[in-house]
């Protein structure tokens, strides 16, 4: 028989579309299983400050389709200290909370691991980040929505690029990961994709741009923000090599974080939210619930945060082959 009667859910790190669907799933699955559920405001900051509110089925009504997170999110420096985490522990005891579900990325899981180590609080994590940079899940909550937002924006830029015979360098999010860049690059027919995981071979890119000139009037180069150079520098290099090209830069920025989650993100968040609650009730802790080949699986935090190199070089080859 599980000792868990009261659980709390929080969202932490950068926001991602689908976090609301995940909160809803945790709250409703908790209620379904007879638990009391609390929401923590602004991630670990709310734990440290005791900003914790009771949640019921109604408090998560009509949010599955909304971007952002109704619980809000923040980066907490205090939680990085032992004193901050102790304060957080005292608060969860004060509210009678037995276990936590944390929705976030690698930093969130690193913090959760320390909290478990020091205070033995059962915690299950859900992968909530647009970057898809966690091991232990094929996709993170928010990634599908973010890449579809990028695809929509790039398609629009392609229209104007084509009309004016322009080359656009488009910078997308991904400080440490090129996964947003690579998938959106394939699906928008980009001529090149530059990502932090792979060294840029400018000679090859310039050669390709030159060779394919007769087939194209517009060009799209997608650059992940974490690439050493960034979109503006890449554009300058292209202008140096091809002064006759009409080169423009577009930095997509925060639109990539917002918007209605896609069906895929809503289903992913719903499945993982239920799994998190049932995992806690089954005695699990210190693990992230993820989806691997269609099945829910649990991965220890230590392994999930190890950003295994998810860049499949077959995907980068596809960009090259299809950019003729
Ligand atoms: P994203 O991938 O969107 O950036 P994230 O979860 O990696 O999400 P971070 O800002 O890195 O986002 O981490 C979220 C919070 O987790 C931090 O604000 C901090 O409170 C906590 N955290 C991160 N690293 C540590 C750490 N080493 N020790 C304790 N807590 C940490």
Short mmCIF file of C-alpha atoms and ligand atoms in Angstrom, two decimals:
data_model
loop_
_atom_site.label_atom_id
_atom_site.label_comp_id
_atom_site.label_asym_id
_atom_site.label_seq_id
_atom_site.Cartn_x
_atom_site.Cartn_y
_atom_site.Cartn_z
CA UNK A 1 0.00 0.00 0.00
CA UNK A 2 1.49 3.36 -1.03
CA UNK A 3 2.18 5.89 1.72
CA UNK A 4 1.63 8.71 -0.74
CA UNK A 5 -1.50 10.74 -0.11
CA UNK A 6 -0.52 14.27 -1.18
CA UNK A 7 1.50 15.19 -4.25
CA UNK A 8 2.58 18.48 -5.82
CA UNK A 9 3.40 19.41 -9.40
CA UNK A 10 5.64 22.20 -10.70
CA UNK A 11 7.02 23.48 -14.00
CA UNK A 12 10.64 24.62 -14.08
CA UNK A 13 13.29 25.99 -16.47
CA UNK A 14 12.19 27.33 -19.85
CA UNK A 15 8.49 27.07 -20.64
CA UNK A 16 7.31 24.70 -23.34
CA UNK A 17 3.96 24.20 -25.08
CA UNK A 18 2.26 21.16 -23.57
CA UNK A 19 3.30 21.93 -19.99
CA UNK A 20 -0.34 22.78 -19.24
CA UNK A 21 -1.49 19.48 -20.67
CA UNK A 22 1.05 17.76 -18.42
CA UNK A 23 -0.11 19.68 -15.32
CA UNK A 24 -3.71 18.75 -16.13
CA UNK A 25 -2.80 15.09 -16.51
CA UNK A 26 -0.91 14.99 -13.20
CA UNK A 27 -3.73 16.76 -11.32
CA UNK A 28 -6.51 14.63 -12.78
CA UNK A 29 -4.59 11.34 -12.52
CA UNK A 30 -3.81 12.21 -8.90
CA UNK A 31 -7.48 12.88 -8.13
CA UNK A 32 -8.48 9.72 -10.02
CA UNK A 33 -6.22 7.74 -7.71
CA UNK A 34 -7.62 9.40 -4.57
CA UNK A 35 -4.71 11.79 -3.92
CA UNK A 36 -4.72 15.44 -2.90
CA UNK A 37 -2.82 17.48 -5.48
CA UNK A 38 -1.03 20.81 -4.99
CA UNK A 39 0.46 23.16 -7.56
CA UNK A 40 3.76 24.93 -6.89
CA UNK A 41 4.12 28.38 -8.46
CA UNK A 42 7.26 29.37 -10.42
CA UNK A 43 9.13 26.10 -10.20
CA UNK A 44 11.62 25.55 -7.40
CA UNK A 45 11.28 29.22 -6.46
CA UNK A 46 7.74 28.46 -5.24
CA UNK A 47 8.98 25.48 -3.24
CA UNK A 48 11.60 27.66 -1.52
CA UNK A 49 9.06 30.43 -0.85
CA UNK A 50 6.13 28.16 0.01
CA UNK A 51 4.02 29.44 -2.88
CA UNK A 52 1.92 26.29 -3.04
CA UNK A 53 -1.80 26.05 -3.82
CA UNK A 54 -4.34 23.22 -3.77
CA UNK A 55 -5.47 22.06 -7.21
CA UNK A 56 -8.72 20.35 -8.16
CA UNK A 57 -10.19 18.95 -11.37
CA UNK A 58 -11.70 22.34 -12.18
CA UNK A 59 -8.45 24.26 -11.71
CA UNK A 60 -7.04 22.48 -14.77
CA UNK A 61 -10.19 22.72 -16.90
CA UNK A 62 -9.82 24.29 -20.34
CA UNK A 63 -6.00 24.42 -20.29
CA UNK A 64 -4.99 21.42 -22.43
CA UNK A 65 -4.96 23.64 -25.53
CA UNK A 66 -3.06 26.57 -23.98
CA UNK A 67 0.64 27.30 -24.42
CA UNK A 68 2.85 28.42 -21.52
CA UNK A 69 2.22 27.12 -18.02
CA UNK A 70 -0.55 28.16 -15.65
CA UNK A 71 1.78 27.41 -12.71
CA UNK A 72 4.38 29.76 -14.23
CA UNK A 73 8.05 28.86 -14.35
CA UNK A 74 11.28 30.42 -13.13
CA UNK A 75 14.95 29.78 -12.63
CA UNK A 76 15.74 29.58 -8.90
CA UNK A 77 19.28 30.36 -7.73
CA UNK A 78 18.26 29.66 -4.12
CA UNK A 79 17.34 26.07 -4.91
CA UNK A 80 20.89 25.55 -6.13
CA UNK A 81 22.08 26.02 -2.55
CA UNK A 82 21.65 23.52 0.30
CA UNK A 83 19.94 26.20 2.44
CA UNK A 84 17.42 26.85 -0.34
CA UNK A 85 16.64 23.17 -0.73
CA UNK A 86 16.27 22.79 3.05
CA UNK A 87 13.78 25.64 3.04
CA UNK A 88 11.93 23.89 0.19
CA UNK A 89 11.84 20.66 2.20
CA UNK A 90 10.43 22.45 5.23
CA UNK A 91 7.70 23.92 3.06
CA UNK A 92 6.65 20.61 1.56
CA UNK A 93 6.48 19.09 5.06
CA UNK A 94 4.39 22.07 6.18
CA UNK A 95 1.91 21.35 3.40
CA UNK A 96 2.02 17.59 4.08
CA UNK A 97 3.32 16.88 0.56
CA UNK A 98 4.69 13.33 0.19
CA UNK A 99 5.93 13.38 -3.39
CA UNK A 100 6.59 15.69 -6.35
CA UNK A 101 6.21 15.68 -10.12
CA UNK A 102 8.65 18.13 -11.73
CA UNK A 103 8.24 19.15 -15.37
CA UNK A 104 11.35 20.64 -16.97
CA UNK A 105 14.73 19.92 -18.51
CA UNK A 106 18.16 18.77 -17.43
CA UNK A 107 18.66 21.52 -14.81
CA UNK A 108 15.32 20.65 -13.23
CA UNK A 109 16.30 16.99 -12.99
CA UNK A 110 19.75 17.83 -11.60
CA UNK A 111 18.07 19.85 -8.84
CA UNK A 112 15.56 17.05 -8.23
CA UNK A 113 18.37 14.49 -7.87
CA UNK A 114 20.05 16.59 -5.18
CA UNK A 115 16.75 17.06 -3.36
CA UNK A 116 16.15 13.31 -3.30
CA UNK A 117 19.69 12.62 -2.15
CA UNK A 118 19.47 15.10 0.72
CA UNK A 119 15.84 14.76 1.84
CA UNK A 120 14.63 11.47 0.37
CA UNK A 121 11.54 13.00 -1.28
CA UNK A 122 10.03 10.80 -4.02
CA UNK A 123 10.17 12.73 -7.31
CA UNK A 124 9.27 11.77 -10.86
CA UNK A 125 10.23 14.07 -13.73
CA UNK A 126 8.50 14.81 -17.01
CA UNK A 127 10.57 16.02 -19.98
CA UNK A 128 9.26 19.54 -20.63
CA UNK A 129 11.56 21.43 -22.97
CA UNK A 130 11.35 22.52 -26.60
CA UNK A 131 14.93 21.36 -27.23
CA UNK A 132 14.35 17.57 -27.20
CA UNK A 133 17.80 17.28 -25.61
CA UNK A 134 17.13 14.58 -23.02
CA UNK A 135 17.98 10.93 -23.17
CA UNK A 136 15.25 8.47 -22.16
CA UNK A 137 12.53 9.83 -24.41
CA UNK A 138 12.21 10.03 -28.17
CA UNK A 139 10.49 13.38 -27.86
CA UNK A 140 10.19 15.97 -25.09
CA UNK A 141 6.95 17.83 -24.37
CA UNK A 142 7.01 21.04 -26.45
CA UNK A 143 9.41 19.95 -29.15
CA UNK A 144 6.77 19.00 -31.72
CA UNK A 145 4.92 22.30 -31.27
CA UNK A 146 8.16 24.29 -31.49
CA UNK A 147 9.30 22.64 -34.73
CA UNK A 148 5.88 23.15 -36.27
CA UNK A 149 6.05 26.84 -35.32
CA UNK A 150 9.46 27.05 -37.00
CA UNK A 151 8.21 25.25 -40.11
CA UNK A 152 5.27 27.63 -40.39
CA UNK A 153 7.56 30.67 -40.06
CA UNK A 154 10.16 29.34 -42.52
CA UNK A 155 7.47 28.52 -45.10
CA UNK A 156 6.36 32.15 -44.91
CA UNK A 157 9.91 33.42 -45.24
CA UNK A 158 10.39 31.10 -48.23
CA UNK A 159 7.51 32.85 -50.01
CA UNK A 160 9.18 36.23 -49.77
CA UNK A 161 12.67 34.79 -50.40
CA UNK A 162 11.40 33.18 -53.61
CA UNK A 163 9.66 36.35 -54.79
CA UNK A 164 12.83 38.44 -54.35
CA UNK A 165 15.46 35.78 -55.23
CA UNK A 166 16.94 36.12 -51.75
CA UNK A 167 19.00 33.96 -49.45
CA UNK A 168 17.73 33.91 -45.88
CA UNK A 169 19.73 32.83 -42.88
CA UNK A 170 17.19 31.84 -40.23
CA UNK A 171 18.29 31.42 -36.64
CA UNK A 172 16.25 29.00 -34.53
CA UNK A 173 16.43 28.04 -30.85
CA UNK A 174 18.83 25.39 -29.55
CA UNK A 175 21.75 26.58 -27.43
CA UNK A 176 23.21 23.09 -27.02
CA UNK A 177 21.11 21.10 -29.39
CA UNK A 178 20.51 21.25 -33.13
CA UNK A 179 17.40 19.10 -33.09
CA UNK A 180 14.98 21.97 -33.75
CA UNK A 181 17.19 23.10 -36.63
CA UNK A 182 17.64 19.72 -38.24
CA UNK A 183 14.00 18.62 -38.36
CA UNK A 184 12.70 22.01 -39.39
CA UNK A 185 15.48 22.15 -42.00
CA UNK A 186 14.43 18.87 -43.57
CA UNK A 187 10.77 19.79 -43.58
CA UNK A 188 11.23 23.21 -45.16
CA UNK A 189 13.70 22.07 -47.81
CA UNK A 190 16.52 24.17 -46.35
CA UNK A 191 19.70 24.28 -48.42
CA UNK A 192 21.90 23.90 -45.32
CA UNK A 193 21.52 23.40 -41.56
CA UNK A 194 24.19 24.51 -39.07
CA UNK A 195 24.09 22.94 -35.62
CA UNK A 196 26.26 23.08 -32.48
CA UNK A 197 26.94 19.32 -32.52
CA UNK A 198 28.75 19.37 -35.85
CA UNK A 199 31.62 21.53 -37.04
CA UNK A 200 30.60 23.80 -39.89
CA UNK A 201 32.29 23.04 -43.18
CA UNK A 202 31.97 26.44 -44.84
CA UNK A 203 33.77 25.30 -47.97
CA UNK A 204 31.23 22.55 -48.51
CA UNK A 205 28.32 24.91 -47.89
CA UNK A 206 29.67 27.56 -50.27
CA UNK A 207 30.33 24.91 -52.90
CA UNK A 208 26.81 23.60 -52.58
CA UNK A 209 25.30 27.07 -52.78
CA UNK A 210 27.29 27.71 -55.92
CA UNK A 211 26.59 24.37 -57.56
CA UNK A 212 22.85 24.51 -56.97
CA UNK A 213 22.46 28.10 -58.15
CA UNK A 214 20.91 27.16 -61.48
CA UNK A 215 18.12 25.19 -59.78
CA UNK A 216 17.10 27.74 -57.20
CA UNK A 217 16.10 31.32 -56.89
CA UNK A 218 15.67 31.32 -53.09
CA UNK A 219 17.88 29.74 -50.45
CA UNK A 220 17.24 29.01 -46.80
CA UNK A 221 20.03 28.32 -44.33
CA UNK A 222 18.90 27.30 -40.86
CA UNK A 223 21.29 28.03 -38.00
CA UNK A 224 20.79 26.80 -34.41
CA UNK A 225 21.44 29.68 -31.99
CA UNK A 226 24.06 27.57 -30.17
CA UNK A 227 26.12 27.19 -33.28
CA UNK A 228 29.43 29.00 -32.62
CA UNK A 229 28.65 31.69 -35.07
CA UNK A 230 24.95 32.56 -34.86
CA UNK A 231 22.83 33.75 -37.77
CA UNK A 232 24.38 37.20 -38.24
CA UNK A 233 27.94 35.90 -38.50
CA UNK A 234 26.92 33.14 -40.90
CA UNK A 235 25.19 35.72 -43.09
CA UNK A 236 28.35 37.88 -43.15
CA UNK A 237 30.44 34.91 -44.27
CA UNK A 238 28.06 34.14 -47.10
CA UNK A 239 28.05 37.78 -48.21
CA UNK A 240 31.86 37.76 -48.27
CA UNK A 241 31.88 34.73 -50.54
CA UNK A 242 28.93 35.68 -52.69
CA UNK A 243 28.68 39.48 -52.72
CA UNK A 244 26.06 39.28 -55.48
CA UNK A 245 23.60 37.33 -53.25
CA UNK A 246 20.81 39.30 -51.62
CA UNK A 247 21.29 37.93 -48.08
CA UNK A 248 18.83 38.58 -45.23
CA UNK A 249 18.72 37.34 -41.66
CA UNK A 250 15.71 36.37 -39.59
CA UNK A 251 16.00 35.43 -35.91
CA UNK A 252 12.82 33.64 -34.94
CA UNK A 253 13.26 34.08 -31.17
CA UNK A 254 10.58 33.53 -28.58
CA UNK A 255 7.69 32.75 -30.92
CA UNK A 256 9.17 29.25 -30.86
CA UNK A 257 8.22 28.82 -27.20
CA UNK A 258 4.58 29.84 -27.41
CA UNK A 259 1.35 28.77 -29.01
CA UNK A 260 -1.17 25.98 -28.83
CA UNK A 261 0.46 22.60 -28.31
CA UNK A 262 0.12 20.18 -31.20
CA UNK A 263 -1.93 17.01 -30.88
CA UNK A 264 1.31 15.07 -30.48
CA UNK A 265 2.46 17.22 -27.55
CA UNK A 266 -0.95 17.02 -25.86
CA UNK A 267 -1.06 13.24 -26.11
CA UNK A 268 2.57 12.91 -25.00
CA UNK A 269 1.99 15.19 -21.99
CA UNK A 270 -1.22 13.38 -21.06
CA UNK A 271 0.35 9.93 -21.22
CA UNK A 272 3.45 10.96 -19.28
CA UNK A 273 1.44 12.86 -16.65
CA UNK A 274 -0.62 9.78 -15.86
CA UNK A 275 2.54 7.64 -15.87
CA UNK A 276 4.26 9.98 -13.41
CA UNK A 277 1.45 9.67 -10.84
CA UNK A 278 1.15 5.93 -11.28
CA UNK A 279 4.95 5.62 -11.10
CA UNK A 280 5.02 7.44 -7.76
CA UNK A 281 2.23 5.22 -6.44
CA UNK A 282 4.21 2.18 -7.55
CA UNK A 283 7.18 3.37 -5.47
CA UNK A 284 9.29 4.92 -8.22
CA UNK A 285 11.49 7.96 -7.61
CA UNK A 286 14.44 9.75 -9.16
CA UNK A 287 13.31 8.87 -12.67
CA UNK A 288 11.97 10.62 -15.73
CA UNK A 289 8.94 9.23 -17.54
CA UNK A 290 9.53 9.26 -21.29
CA UNK A 291 8.24 7.68 -24.46
CA UNK A 292 10.55 5.27 -26.23
CA UNK A 293 9.33 3.62 -29.44
CA UNK A 294 5.73 4.31 -28.45
CA UNK A 295 5.95 2.93 -24.90
CA UNK A 296 6.21 4.79 -21.60
CA UNK A 297 9.53 4.03 -19.94
CA UNK A 298 11.29 5.37 -16.86
CA UNK A 299 14.92 6.51 -16.99
CA UNK A 300 17.00 7.53 -13.94
CA UNK A 301 17.60 11.31 -13.85
CA UNK A 302 21.36 10.74 -14.05
CA UNK A 303 20.97 9.06 -17.44
CA UNK A 304 18.22 11.34 -18.78
CA UNK A 305 20.33 14.48 -18.39
CA UNK A 306 23.24 13.01 -20.25
CA UNK A 307 22.23 14.57 -23.56
CA UNK A 308 23.26 11.49 -25.50
CA UNK A 309 24.05 12.71 -28.92
CA UNK A 310 20.61 12.51 -30.44
CA UNK A 311 21.77 13.95 -33.74
CA UNK A 312 21.28 11.24 -36.24
CA UNK A 313 23.77 11.93 -39.00
CA UNK A 314 21.35 10.28 -41.43
CA UNK A 315 19.18 13.35 -40.91
CA UNK A 316 21.99 15.76 -41.77
CA UNK A 317 22.73 13.68 -44.88
CA UNK A 318 19.11 14.02 -45.96
CA UNK A 319 19.43 17.82 -45.99
CA UNK A 320 22.49 17.52 -48.20
CA UNK A 321 21.03 14.95 -50.60
CA UNK A 322 17.77 16.83 -51.05
CA UNK A 323 19.19 20.31 -51.43
CA UNK A 324 20.20 19.86 -55.08
P1 LIG B 1 15.49 24.13 -20.10
O1 LIG B 1 15.99 22.90 -20.82
O2 LIG B 1 14.23 24.64 -20.67
O3 LIG B 1 16.55 25.19 -19.92
P2 LIG B 1 16.05 23.28 -17.43
O4 LIG B 1 15.27 22.45 -16.46
O5 LIG B 1 17.35 22.71 -17.90
O6 LIG B 1 15.07 23.64 -18.61
P3 LIG B 1 17.44 25.25 -15.80
O7 LIG B 1 17.21 26.71 -15.67
O8 LIG B 1 18.78 24.75 -16.19
O9 LIG B 1 16.30 24.73 -16.79
O10 LIG B 1 17.08 24.55 -14.40
C1 LIG B 1 15.84 24.82 -13.75
C2 LIG B 1 16.06 25.00 -12.30
O11 LIG B 1 16.59 23.78 -11.75
C3 LIG B 1 17.08 26.06 -11.92
O12 LIG B 1 16.51 27.35 -11.88
C4 LIG B 1 17.49 25.62 -10.52
O13 LIG B 1 16.56 26.04 -9.57
C5 LIG B 1 17.43 24.09 -10.65
N1 LIG B 1 18.79 23.59 -10.88
C6 LIG B 1 19.49 23.60 -12.03
N2 LIG B 1 20.74 23.13 -11.86
C7 LIG B 1 20.84 22.81 -10.54
C8 LIG B 1 21.87 22.29 -9.70
N3 LIG B 1 23.08 21.99 -10.19
N4 LIG B 1 21.59 22.11 -8.39
C9 LIG B 1 20.38 22.39 -7.89
N5 LIG B 1 19.38 22.90 -8.60
C10 LIG B 1 19.58 23.11 -9.91
#
